[in-house]
Short mmCIF file of C-alpha atoms and ligand atoms in Angstrom, two decimals:
data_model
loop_
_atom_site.label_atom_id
_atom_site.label_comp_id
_atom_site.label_asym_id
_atom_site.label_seq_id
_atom_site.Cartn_x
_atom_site.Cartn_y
_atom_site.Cartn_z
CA UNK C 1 -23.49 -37.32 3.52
CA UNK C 2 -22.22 -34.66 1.09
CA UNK C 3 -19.10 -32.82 0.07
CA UNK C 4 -20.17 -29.26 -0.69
CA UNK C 5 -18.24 -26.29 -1.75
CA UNK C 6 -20.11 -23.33 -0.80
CA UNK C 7 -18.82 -20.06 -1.89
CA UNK C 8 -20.60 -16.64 -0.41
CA UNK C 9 -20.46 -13.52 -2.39
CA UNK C 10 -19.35 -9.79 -1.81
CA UNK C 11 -22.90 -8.80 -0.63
CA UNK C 12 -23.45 -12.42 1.72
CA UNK C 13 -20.24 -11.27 3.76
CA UNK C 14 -20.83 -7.68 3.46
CA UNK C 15 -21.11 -6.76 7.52
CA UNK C 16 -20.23 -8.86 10.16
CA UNK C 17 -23.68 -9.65 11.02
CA UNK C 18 -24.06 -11.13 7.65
CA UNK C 19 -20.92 -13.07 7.97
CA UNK C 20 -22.23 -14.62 11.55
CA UNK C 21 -25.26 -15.50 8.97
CA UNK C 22 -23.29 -17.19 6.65
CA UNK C 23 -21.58 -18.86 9.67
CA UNK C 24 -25.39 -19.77 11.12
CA UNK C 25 -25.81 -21.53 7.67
CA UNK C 26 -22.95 -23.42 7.09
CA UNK C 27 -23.05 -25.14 10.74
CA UNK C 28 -26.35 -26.06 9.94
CA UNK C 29 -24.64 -28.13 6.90
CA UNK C 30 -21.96 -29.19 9.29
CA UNK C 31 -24.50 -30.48 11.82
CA UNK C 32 -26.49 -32.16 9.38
CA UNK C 33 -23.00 -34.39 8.69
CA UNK C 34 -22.32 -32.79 5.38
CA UNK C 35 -18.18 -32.01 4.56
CA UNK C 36 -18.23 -28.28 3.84
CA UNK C 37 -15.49 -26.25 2.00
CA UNK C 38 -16.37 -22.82 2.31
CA UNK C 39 -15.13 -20.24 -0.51
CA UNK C 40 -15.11 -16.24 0.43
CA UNK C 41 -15.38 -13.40 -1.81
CA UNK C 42 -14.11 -9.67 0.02
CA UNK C 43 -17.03 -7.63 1.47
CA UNK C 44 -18.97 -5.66 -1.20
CA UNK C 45 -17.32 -2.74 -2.17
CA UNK C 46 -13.71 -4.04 -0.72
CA UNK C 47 -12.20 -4.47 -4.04
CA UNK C 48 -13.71 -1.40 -5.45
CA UNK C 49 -12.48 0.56 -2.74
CA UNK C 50 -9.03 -0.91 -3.09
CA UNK C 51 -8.59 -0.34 -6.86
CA UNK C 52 -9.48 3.19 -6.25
CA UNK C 53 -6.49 3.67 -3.63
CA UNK C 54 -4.29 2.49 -6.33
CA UNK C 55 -5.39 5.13 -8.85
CA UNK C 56 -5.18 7.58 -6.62
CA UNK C 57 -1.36 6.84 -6.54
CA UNK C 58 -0.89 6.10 -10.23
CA UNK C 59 -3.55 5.66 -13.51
CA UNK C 60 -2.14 2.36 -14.45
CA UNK C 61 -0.36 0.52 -11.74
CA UNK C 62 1.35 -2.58 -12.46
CA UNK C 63 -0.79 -5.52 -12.35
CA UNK C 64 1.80 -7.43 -10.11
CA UNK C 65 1.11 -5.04 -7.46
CA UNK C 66 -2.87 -4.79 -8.27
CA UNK C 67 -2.75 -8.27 -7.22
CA UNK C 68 -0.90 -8.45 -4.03
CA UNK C 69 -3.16 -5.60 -3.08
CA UNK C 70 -6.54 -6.44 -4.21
CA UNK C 71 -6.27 -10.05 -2.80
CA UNK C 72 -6.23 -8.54 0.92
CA UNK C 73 -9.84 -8.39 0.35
CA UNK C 74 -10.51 -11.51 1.00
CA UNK C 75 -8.20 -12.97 3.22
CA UNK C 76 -9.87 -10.52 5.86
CA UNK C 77 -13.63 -12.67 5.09
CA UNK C 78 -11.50 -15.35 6.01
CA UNK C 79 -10.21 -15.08 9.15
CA UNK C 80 -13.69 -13.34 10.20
CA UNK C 81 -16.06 -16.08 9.12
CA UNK C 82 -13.40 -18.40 10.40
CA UNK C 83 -14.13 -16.77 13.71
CA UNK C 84 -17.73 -16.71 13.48
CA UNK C 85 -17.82 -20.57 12.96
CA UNK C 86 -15.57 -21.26 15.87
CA UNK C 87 -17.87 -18.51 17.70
CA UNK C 88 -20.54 -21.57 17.37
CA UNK C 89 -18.30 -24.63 18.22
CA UNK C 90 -18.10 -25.46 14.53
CA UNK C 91 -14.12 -25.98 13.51
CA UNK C 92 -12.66 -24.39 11.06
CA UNK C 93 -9.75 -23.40 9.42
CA UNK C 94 -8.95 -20.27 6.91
CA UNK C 95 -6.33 -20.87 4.35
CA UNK C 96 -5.37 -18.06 1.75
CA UNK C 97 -5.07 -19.12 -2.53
CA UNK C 98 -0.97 -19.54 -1.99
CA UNK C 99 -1.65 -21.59 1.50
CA UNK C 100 -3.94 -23.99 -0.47
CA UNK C 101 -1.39 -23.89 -3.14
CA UNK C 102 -4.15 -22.80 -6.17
CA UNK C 103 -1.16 -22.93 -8.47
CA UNK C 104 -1.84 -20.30 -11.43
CA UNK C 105 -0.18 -19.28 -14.38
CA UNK C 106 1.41 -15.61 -14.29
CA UNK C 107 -1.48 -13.53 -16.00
CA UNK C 108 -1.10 -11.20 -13.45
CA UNK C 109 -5.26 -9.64 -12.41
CA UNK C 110 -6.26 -12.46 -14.98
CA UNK C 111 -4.67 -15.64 -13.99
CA UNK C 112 -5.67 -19.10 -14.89
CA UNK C 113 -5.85 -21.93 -12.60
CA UNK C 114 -3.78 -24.62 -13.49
CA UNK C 115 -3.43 -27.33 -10.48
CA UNK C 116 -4.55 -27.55 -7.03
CA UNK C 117 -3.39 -29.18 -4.31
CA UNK C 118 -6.01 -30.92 -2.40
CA UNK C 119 -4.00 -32.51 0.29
CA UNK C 120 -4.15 -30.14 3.01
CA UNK C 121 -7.93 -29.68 2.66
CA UNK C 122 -8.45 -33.30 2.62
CA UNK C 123 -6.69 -33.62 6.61
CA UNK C 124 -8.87 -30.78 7.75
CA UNK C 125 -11.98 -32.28 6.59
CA UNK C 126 -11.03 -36.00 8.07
CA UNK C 127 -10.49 -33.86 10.91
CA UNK C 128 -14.01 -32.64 11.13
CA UNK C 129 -13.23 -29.07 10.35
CA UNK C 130 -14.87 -26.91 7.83
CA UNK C 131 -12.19 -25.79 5.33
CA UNK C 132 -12.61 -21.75 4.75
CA UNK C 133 -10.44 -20.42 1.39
CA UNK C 134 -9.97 -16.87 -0.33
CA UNK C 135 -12.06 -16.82 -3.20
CA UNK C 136 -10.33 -14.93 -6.50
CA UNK C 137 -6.43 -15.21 -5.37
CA UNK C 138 -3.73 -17.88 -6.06
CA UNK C 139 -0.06 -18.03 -6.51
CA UNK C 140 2.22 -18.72 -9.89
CA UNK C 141 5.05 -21.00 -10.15
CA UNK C 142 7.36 -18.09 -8.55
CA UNK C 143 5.37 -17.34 -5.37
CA UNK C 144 3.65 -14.02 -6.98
CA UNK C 145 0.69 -13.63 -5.59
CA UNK C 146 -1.80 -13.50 -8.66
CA UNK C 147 -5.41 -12.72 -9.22
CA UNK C 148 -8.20 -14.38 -11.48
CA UNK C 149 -9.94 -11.48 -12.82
CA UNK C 150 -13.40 -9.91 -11.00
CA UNK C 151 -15.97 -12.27 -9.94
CA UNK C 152 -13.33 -14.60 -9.87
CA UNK C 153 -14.22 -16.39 -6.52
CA UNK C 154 -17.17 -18.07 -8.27
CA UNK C 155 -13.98 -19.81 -10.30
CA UNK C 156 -12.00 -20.93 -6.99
CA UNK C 157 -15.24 -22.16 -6.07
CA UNK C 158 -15.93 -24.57 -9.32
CA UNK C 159 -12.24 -25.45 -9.41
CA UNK C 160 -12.35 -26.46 -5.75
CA UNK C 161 -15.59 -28.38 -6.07
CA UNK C 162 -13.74 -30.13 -9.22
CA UNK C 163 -10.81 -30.75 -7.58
CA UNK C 164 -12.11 -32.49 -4.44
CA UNK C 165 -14.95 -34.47 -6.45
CA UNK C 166 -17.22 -32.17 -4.23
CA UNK C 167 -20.95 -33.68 -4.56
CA UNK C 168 -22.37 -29.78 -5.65
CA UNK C 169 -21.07 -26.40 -6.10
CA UNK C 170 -22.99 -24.35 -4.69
CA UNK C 171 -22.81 -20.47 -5.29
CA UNK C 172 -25.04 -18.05 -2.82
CA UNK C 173 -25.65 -14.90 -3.60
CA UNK C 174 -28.12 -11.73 -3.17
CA UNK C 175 -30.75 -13.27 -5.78
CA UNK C 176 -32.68 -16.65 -5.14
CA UNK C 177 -31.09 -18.46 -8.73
CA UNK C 178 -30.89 -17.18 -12.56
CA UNK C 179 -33.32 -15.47 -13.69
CA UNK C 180 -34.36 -14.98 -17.06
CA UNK C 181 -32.77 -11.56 -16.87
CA UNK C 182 -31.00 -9.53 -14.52
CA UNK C 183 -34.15 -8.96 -12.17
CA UNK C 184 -32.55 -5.43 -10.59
CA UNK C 185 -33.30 -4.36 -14.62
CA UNK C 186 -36.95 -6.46 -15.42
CA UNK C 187 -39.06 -6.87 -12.34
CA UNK C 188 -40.90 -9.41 -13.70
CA UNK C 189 -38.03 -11.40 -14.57
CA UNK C 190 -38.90 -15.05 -13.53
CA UNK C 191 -36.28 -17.81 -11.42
CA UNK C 192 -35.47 -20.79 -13.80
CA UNK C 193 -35.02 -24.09 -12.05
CA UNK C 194 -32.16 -24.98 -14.21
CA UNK C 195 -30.08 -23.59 -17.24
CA UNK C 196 -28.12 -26.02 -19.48
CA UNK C 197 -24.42 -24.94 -18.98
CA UNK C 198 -24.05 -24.15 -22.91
CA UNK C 199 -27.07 -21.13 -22.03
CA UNK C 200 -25.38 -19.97 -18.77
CA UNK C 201 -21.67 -19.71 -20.52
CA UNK C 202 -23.56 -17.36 -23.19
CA UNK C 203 -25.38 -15.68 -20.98
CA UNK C 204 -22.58 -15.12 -18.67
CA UNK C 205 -19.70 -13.95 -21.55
CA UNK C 206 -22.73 -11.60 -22.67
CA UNK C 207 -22.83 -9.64 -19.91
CA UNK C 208 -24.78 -11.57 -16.91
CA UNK C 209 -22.27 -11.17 -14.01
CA UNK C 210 -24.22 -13.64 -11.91
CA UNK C 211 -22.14 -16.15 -12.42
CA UNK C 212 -17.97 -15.52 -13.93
CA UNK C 213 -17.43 -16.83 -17.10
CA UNK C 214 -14.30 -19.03 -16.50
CA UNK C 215 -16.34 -20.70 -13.41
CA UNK C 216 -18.96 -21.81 -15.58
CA UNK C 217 -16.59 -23.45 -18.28
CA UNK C 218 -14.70 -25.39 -16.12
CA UNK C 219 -17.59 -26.44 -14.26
CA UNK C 220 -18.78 -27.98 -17.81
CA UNK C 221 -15.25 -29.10 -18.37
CA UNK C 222 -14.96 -30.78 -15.17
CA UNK C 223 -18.97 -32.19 -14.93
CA UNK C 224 -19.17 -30.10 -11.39
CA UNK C 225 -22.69 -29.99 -10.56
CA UNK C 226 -23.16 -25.98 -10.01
CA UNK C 227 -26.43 -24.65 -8.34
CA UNK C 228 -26.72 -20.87 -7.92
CA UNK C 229 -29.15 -20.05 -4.33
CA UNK C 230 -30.04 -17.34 -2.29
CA UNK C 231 -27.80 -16.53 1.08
CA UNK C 232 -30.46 -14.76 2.48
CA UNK C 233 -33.78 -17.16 2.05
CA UNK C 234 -34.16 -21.06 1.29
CA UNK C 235 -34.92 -22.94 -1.61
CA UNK C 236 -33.68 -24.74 -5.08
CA UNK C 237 -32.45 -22.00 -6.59
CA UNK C 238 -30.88 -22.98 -10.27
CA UNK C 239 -28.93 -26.12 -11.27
CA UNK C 240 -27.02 -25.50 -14.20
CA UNK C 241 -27.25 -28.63 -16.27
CA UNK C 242 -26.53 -30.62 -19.23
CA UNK C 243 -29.30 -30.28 -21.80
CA UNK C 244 -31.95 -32.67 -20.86
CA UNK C 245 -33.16 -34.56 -23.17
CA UNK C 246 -36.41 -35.15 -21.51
CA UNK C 247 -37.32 -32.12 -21.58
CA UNK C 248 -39.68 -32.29 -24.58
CA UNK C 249 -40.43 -28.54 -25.14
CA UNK C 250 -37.46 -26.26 -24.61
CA UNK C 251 -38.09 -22.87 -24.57
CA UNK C 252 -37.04 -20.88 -27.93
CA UNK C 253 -35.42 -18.17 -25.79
CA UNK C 254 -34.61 -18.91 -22.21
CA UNK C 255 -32.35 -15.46 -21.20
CA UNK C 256 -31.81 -12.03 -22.73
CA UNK C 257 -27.98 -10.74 -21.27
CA UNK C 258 -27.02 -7.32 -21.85
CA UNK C 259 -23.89 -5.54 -21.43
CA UNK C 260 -22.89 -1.65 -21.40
CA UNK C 261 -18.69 -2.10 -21.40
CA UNK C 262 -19.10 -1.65 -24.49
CA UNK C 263 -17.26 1.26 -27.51
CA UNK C 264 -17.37 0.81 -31.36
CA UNK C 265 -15.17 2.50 -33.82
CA UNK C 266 -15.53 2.74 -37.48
CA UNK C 267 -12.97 3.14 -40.25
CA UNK C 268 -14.71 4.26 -43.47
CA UNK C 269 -12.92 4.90 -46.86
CA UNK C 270 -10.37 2.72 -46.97
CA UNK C 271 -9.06 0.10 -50.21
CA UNK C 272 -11.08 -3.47 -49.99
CA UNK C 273 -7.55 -5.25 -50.87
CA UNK C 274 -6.90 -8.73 -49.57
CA UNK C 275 -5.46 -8.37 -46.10
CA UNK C 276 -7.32 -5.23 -45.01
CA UNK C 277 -8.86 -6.81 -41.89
CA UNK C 278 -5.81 -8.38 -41.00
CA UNK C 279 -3.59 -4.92 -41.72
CA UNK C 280 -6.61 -2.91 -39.47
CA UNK C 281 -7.33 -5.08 -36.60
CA UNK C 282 -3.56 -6.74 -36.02
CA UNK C 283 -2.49 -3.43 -34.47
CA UNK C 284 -5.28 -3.31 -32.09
CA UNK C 285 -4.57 -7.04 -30.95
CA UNK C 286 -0.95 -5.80 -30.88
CA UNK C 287 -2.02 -3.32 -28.25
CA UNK C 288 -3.56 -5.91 -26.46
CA UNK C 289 -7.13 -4.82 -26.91
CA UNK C 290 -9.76 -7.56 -27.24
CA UNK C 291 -12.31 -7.03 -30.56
CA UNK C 292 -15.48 -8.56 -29.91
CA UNK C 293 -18.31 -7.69 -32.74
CA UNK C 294 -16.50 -7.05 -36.30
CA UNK C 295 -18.69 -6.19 -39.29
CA UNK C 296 -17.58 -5.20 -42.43
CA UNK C 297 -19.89 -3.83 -45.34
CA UNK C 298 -19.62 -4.91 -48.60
CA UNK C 299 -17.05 -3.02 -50.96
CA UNK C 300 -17.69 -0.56 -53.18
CA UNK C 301 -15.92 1.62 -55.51
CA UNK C 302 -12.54 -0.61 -54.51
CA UNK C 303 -13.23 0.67 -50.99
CA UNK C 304 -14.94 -0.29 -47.87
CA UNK C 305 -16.03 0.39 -44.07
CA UNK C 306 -15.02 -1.74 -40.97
CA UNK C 307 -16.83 -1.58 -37.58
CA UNK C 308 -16.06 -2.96 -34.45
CA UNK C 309 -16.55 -3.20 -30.93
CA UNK C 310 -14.31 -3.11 -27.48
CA UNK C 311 -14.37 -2.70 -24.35
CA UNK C 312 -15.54 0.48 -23.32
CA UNK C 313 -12.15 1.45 -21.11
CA UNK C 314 -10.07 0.32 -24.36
CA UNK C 315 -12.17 2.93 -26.02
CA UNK C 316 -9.63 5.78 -25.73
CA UNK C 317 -6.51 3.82 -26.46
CA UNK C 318 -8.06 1.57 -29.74
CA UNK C 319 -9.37 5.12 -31.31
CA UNK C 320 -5.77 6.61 -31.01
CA UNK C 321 -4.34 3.08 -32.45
CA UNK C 322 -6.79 3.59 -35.30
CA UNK C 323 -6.32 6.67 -35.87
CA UNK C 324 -2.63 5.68 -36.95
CA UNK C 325 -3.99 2.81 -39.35
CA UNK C 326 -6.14 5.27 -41.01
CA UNK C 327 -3.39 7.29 -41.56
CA UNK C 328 -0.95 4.42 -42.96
CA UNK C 329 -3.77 3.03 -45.21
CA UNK C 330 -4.46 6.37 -46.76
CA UNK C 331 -8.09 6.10 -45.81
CA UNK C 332 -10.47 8.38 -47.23
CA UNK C 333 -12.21 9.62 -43.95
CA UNK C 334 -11.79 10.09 -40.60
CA UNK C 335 -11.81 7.77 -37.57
CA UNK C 336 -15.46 7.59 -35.47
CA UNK C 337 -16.41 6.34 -32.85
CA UNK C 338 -18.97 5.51 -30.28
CA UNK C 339 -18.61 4.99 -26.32
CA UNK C 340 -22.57 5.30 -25.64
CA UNK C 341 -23.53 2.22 -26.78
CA UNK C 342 -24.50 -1.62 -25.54
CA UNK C 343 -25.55 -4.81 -25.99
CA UNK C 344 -28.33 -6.76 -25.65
CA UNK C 345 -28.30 -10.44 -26.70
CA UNK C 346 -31.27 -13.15 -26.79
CA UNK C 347 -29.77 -16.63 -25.53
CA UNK C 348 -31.35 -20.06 -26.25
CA UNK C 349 -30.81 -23.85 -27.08
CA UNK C 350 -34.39 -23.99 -28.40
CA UNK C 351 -33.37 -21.23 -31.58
CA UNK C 352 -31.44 -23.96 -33.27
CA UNK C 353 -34.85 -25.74 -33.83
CA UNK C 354 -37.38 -22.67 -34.50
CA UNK C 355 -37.22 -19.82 -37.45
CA UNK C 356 -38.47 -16.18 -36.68
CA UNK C 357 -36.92 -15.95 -33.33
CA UNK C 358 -34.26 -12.92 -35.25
CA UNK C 359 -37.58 -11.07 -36.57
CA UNK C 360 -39.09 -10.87 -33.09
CA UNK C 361 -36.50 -9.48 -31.87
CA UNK C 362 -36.13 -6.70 -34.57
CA UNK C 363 -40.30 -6.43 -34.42
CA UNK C 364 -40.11 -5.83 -30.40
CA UNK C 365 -37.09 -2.88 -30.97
CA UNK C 366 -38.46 -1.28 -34.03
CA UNK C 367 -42.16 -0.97 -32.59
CA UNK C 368 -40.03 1.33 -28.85
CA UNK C 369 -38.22 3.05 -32.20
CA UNK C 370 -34.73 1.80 -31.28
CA UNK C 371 -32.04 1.34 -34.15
CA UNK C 372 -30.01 -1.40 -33.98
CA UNK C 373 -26.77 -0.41 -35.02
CA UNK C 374 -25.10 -4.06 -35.31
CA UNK C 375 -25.82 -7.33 -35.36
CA UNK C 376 -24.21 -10.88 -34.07
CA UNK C 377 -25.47 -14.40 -34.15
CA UNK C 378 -24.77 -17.82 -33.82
CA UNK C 379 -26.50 -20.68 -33.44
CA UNK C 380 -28.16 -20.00 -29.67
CA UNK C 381 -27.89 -16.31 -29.64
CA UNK C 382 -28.69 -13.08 -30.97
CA UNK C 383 -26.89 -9.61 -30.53
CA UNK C 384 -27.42 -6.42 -30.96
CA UNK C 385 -25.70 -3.39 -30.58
CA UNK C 386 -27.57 0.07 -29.69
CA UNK C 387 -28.02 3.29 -28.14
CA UNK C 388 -27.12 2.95 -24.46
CA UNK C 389 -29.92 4.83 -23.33
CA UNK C 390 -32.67 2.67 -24.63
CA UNK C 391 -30.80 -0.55 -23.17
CA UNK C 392 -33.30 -1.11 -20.55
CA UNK C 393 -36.15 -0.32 -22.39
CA UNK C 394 -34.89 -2.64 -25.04
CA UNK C 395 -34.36 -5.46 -22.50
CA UNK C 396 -37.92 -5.09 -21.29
CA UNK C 397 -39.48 -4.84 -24.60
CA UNK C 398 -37.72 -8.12 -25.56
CA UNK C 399 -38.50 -9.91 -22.53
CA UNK C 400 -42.11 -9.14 -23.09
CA UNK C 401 -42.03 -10.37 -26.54
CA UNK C 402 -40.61 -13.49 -25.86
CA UNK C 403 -42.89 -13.77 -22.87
CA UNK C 404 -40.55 -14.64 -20.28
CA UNK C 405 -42.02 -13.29 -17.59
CA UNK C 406 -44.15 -14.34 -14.74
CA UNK C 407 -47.92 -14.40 -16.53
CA UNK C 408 -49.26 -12.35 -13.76
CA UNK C 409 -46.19 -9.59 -13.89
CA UNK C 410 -46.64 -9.22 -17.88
CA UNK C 411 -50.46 -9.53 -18.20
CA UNK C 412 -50.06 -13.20 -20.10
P1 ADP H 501 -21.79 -11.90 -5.70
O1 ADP H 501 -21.24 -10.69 -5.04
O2 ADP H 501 -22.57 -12.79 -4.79
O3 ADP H 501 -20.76 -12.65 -6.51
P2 ADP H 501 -22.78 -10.66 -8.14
O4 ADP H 501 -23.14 -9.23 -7.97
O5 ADP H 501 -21.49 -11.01 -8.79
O6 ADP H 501 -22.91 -11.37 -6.71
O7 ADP H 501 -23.95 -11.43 -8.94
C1 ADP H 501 -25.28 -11.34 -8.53
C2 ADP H 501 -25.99 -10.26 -9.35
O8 ADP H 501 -26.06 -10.65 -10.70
C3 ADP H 501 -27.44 -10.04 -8.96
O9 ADP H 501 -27.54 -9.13 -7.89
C4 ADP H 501 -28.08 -9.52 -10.26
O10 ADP H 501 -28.25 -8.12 -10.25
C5 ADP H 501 -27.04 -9.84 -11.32
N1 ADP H 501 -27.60 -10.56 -12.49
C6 ADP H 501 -27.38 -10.22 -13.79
N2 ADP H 501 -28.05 -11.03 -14.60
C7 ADP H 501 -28.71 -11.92 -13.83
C8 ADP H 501 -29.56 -13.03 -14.11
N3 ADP H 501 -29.86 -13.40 -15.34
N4 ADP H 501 -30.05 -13.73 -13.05
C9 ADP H 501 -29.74 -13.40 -11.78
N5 ADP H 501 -28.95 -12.35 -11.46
C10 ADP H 501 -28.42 -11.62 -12.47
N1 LIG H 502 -13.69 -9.63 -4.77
C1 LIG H 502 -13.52 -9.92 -6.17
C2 LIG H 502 -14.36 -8.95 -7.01
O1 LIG H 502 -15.01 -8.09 -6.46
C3 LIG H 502 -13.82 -11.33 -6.53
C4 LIG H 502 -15.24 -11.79 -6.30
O2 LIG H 502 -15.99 -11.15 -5.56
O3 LIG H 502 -15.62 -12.82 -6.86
O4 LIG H 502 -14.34 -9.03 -8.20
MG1 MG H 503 -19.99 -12.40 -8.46
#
């Protein structure tokens, strides 16, 4: 018999009918004599609905307090699927991040998990009962109650699972597995049994919120095996994996991600000396606002453009910041900038081993008449930054191209 962490998303807990669902499922591990550690995310729209309570009192609250009051969230999924199981004669226990002692540092609304303690969870499952924690939520050194950034349940999850030696990981949420693009964007974006971990932590930190980030790094850190399923129907779903080597033929592109958080801002006109880079984008990191694409043209006339990207609620604050550097440089023009844009990136292990996967991709935007306004690679992915409006026709055009889609869907 198994260990299994099993961690249920904002929309599998959203009503309390769907939480005695989630209940129904996990006895049905229980009875079959698996050990089951059950991780909670709040009920969809919970968080939302509690940041916007907060800016109703003040724009920028302090993150301290963010996180002592978005955590309530979940501790109310909890005690309610805690109730549900016991409903059914299934034990169970609900413990909150700081009762499970997730020890974090103090990155207050972005914390990092540092140790867990696995003791207490250990005596509840020897005792038979099913173990029920607050996704997203732990606790630093000083008893603050801290928070690990949105989505961040899928993280408790993998760091749970790691921590116990769980046998799986296992993520349910309102789609059956990854797909080979957001399917709520492409309908005939097709399920992909598995997804080597190096793919899924691109597609992810390009803008795929199925899974967070962080939950898919440590789960490659830590070798958790990490399967994302449906809560609603049954079947595989996807295993995220190490690349397997017997797979002879690997796909050239397996994913296309795209992201619209996204703001560029230009600073034209100003002297190519060494230590321009460093003199324009230190006082953005000084301001604490993370650069992601950077291009800078080639100089002419002793003087040169920089571009780059941020996140689009930085947007504001990094133009102002700019506007400054322009100033103290003596640039020649005037600050622009850009808060309509997005990105849409091609992700694959099997581009390290073909040429002309970058030319499709141009050939599929040029031929809907889309400009691509930047451009990103490395070795198993492609960006591109454009207009936001044509972001879902680009996504479609791109999955076509690369044929990703089920043959019947695409005409293939
Ligand atoms: P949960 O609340 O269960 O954590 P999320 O909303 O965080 O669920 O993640 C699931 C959503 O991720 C899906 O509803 C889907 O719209 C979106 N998504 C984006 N890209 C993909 C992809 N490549 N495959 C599957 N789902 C994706
Ligand atoms: N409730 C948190 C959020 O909405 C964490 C999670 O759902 O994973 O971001
Ligand atoms: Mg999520």
């Amino acid at each position: 018999m198994a260990l299994l962490v099993q961690k249920f998303g904002g929309t599998s807990v959203g009503t309390t009918e769907r939480i005695e669902a989630v209940a129904d499922k996990v006895c049905r591990f229980r009875k079959e004599g698996h050990d089951i550690v059950v991780v909670v995310s709040a009920m969809s729209g919970e968080t939302n609905r509690l940041i916007g309570l907060a800016q109703n009192i003040m724009e920028e609250p302090t993150p301290r307090e963010m996180d002592v009051l978005v955590s309530t969230g979940e501790q109310v999924t909890i005690a309610l699927l805690s109730m549900a199981l016991q409903k059914r004669g299934c034990e169970a226990r609900s413990y909150t991040g700081s009762q499970v002692r997730i020890l974090t540092d103090s990155t207050h609304t972005k914390a990092r998990i540092r140790q867990i303690d696995e003791q207490r969870m250990r005596e509840d499952l020897t005792a038979g009962r099913v173990v029920v924690v607050a996704g997203f939520q732990g606790t630093d050194e000083h008893g603050n109650i801290t928070t690990l950034g949105r989505g961040g349940s899928d993280t408790t999850a993998v760091a749970l699972a790691a921590a116990l030696k769980a046998d799986e990981c296992q993520i349910y949420t309102d789609v059956d597995g990854v797909y080979t693009t957001d399917p709520r964007v492409v309908d005939s974006a097709r399920r992909l049994d598995q997804i080597t971990f190096e793919e899924m932590i691109e597609m992810a930190s390009l803008g795929s919120k199925v899974l967070q980030i962080r939950s898919v790094e440590f789960a490659g850190k830590y070798n958790v095996p990490l399967r994302v399923l449906s809560s609603f129907q049954d079947g595989g779903g996807t295993l995220i994996t190490f690349e397997d080597e017997s797979v002879m033929e690997q796909p050239v592109v397996s994913g296309i991600a795209f992201n619209r958080d996204e703001a560029k801002l230009t600073i034209s006109g100003v002297p190519d000396t060494p230590g321009s880079a460093l003199n324009i984008l230190k006082p953005i990191s000084d301001a604490n606002i993370e650069v992601d694409m950077i291009v800078q043209n080639v100089g002419a006339d002793n003087h040169t453009d920089f571009t780059f990207t941020v996140h689009r609620s930085d947007y504001k604050r990094a133009k102002e910041v700019l506007d400054q550097v322009a100033r103290d440089l003596g640039a020649r023009e005037e600050v622009s900038g850009d808060n309509k844009i997005a990105k849409v990136s091609i992700v694959g292990v099997g581009m390290r081993s073909h040429a002309g996967v970058a030319t499709t991709m141009f050939e599929a935007l040029s031929r809907e008449g889309i400009n691509i306004q930047m451009i990103s690679t490395s070795e198993i992915k492609i960006s591109v930054v454009i207009a936001e409006k044509y972001l879902e026709l680009a996504v479609r055009a791109l999955h076509s191209a690369f044929e990703l889609g089920e043959p019947d869907a695409e005409g293939q």
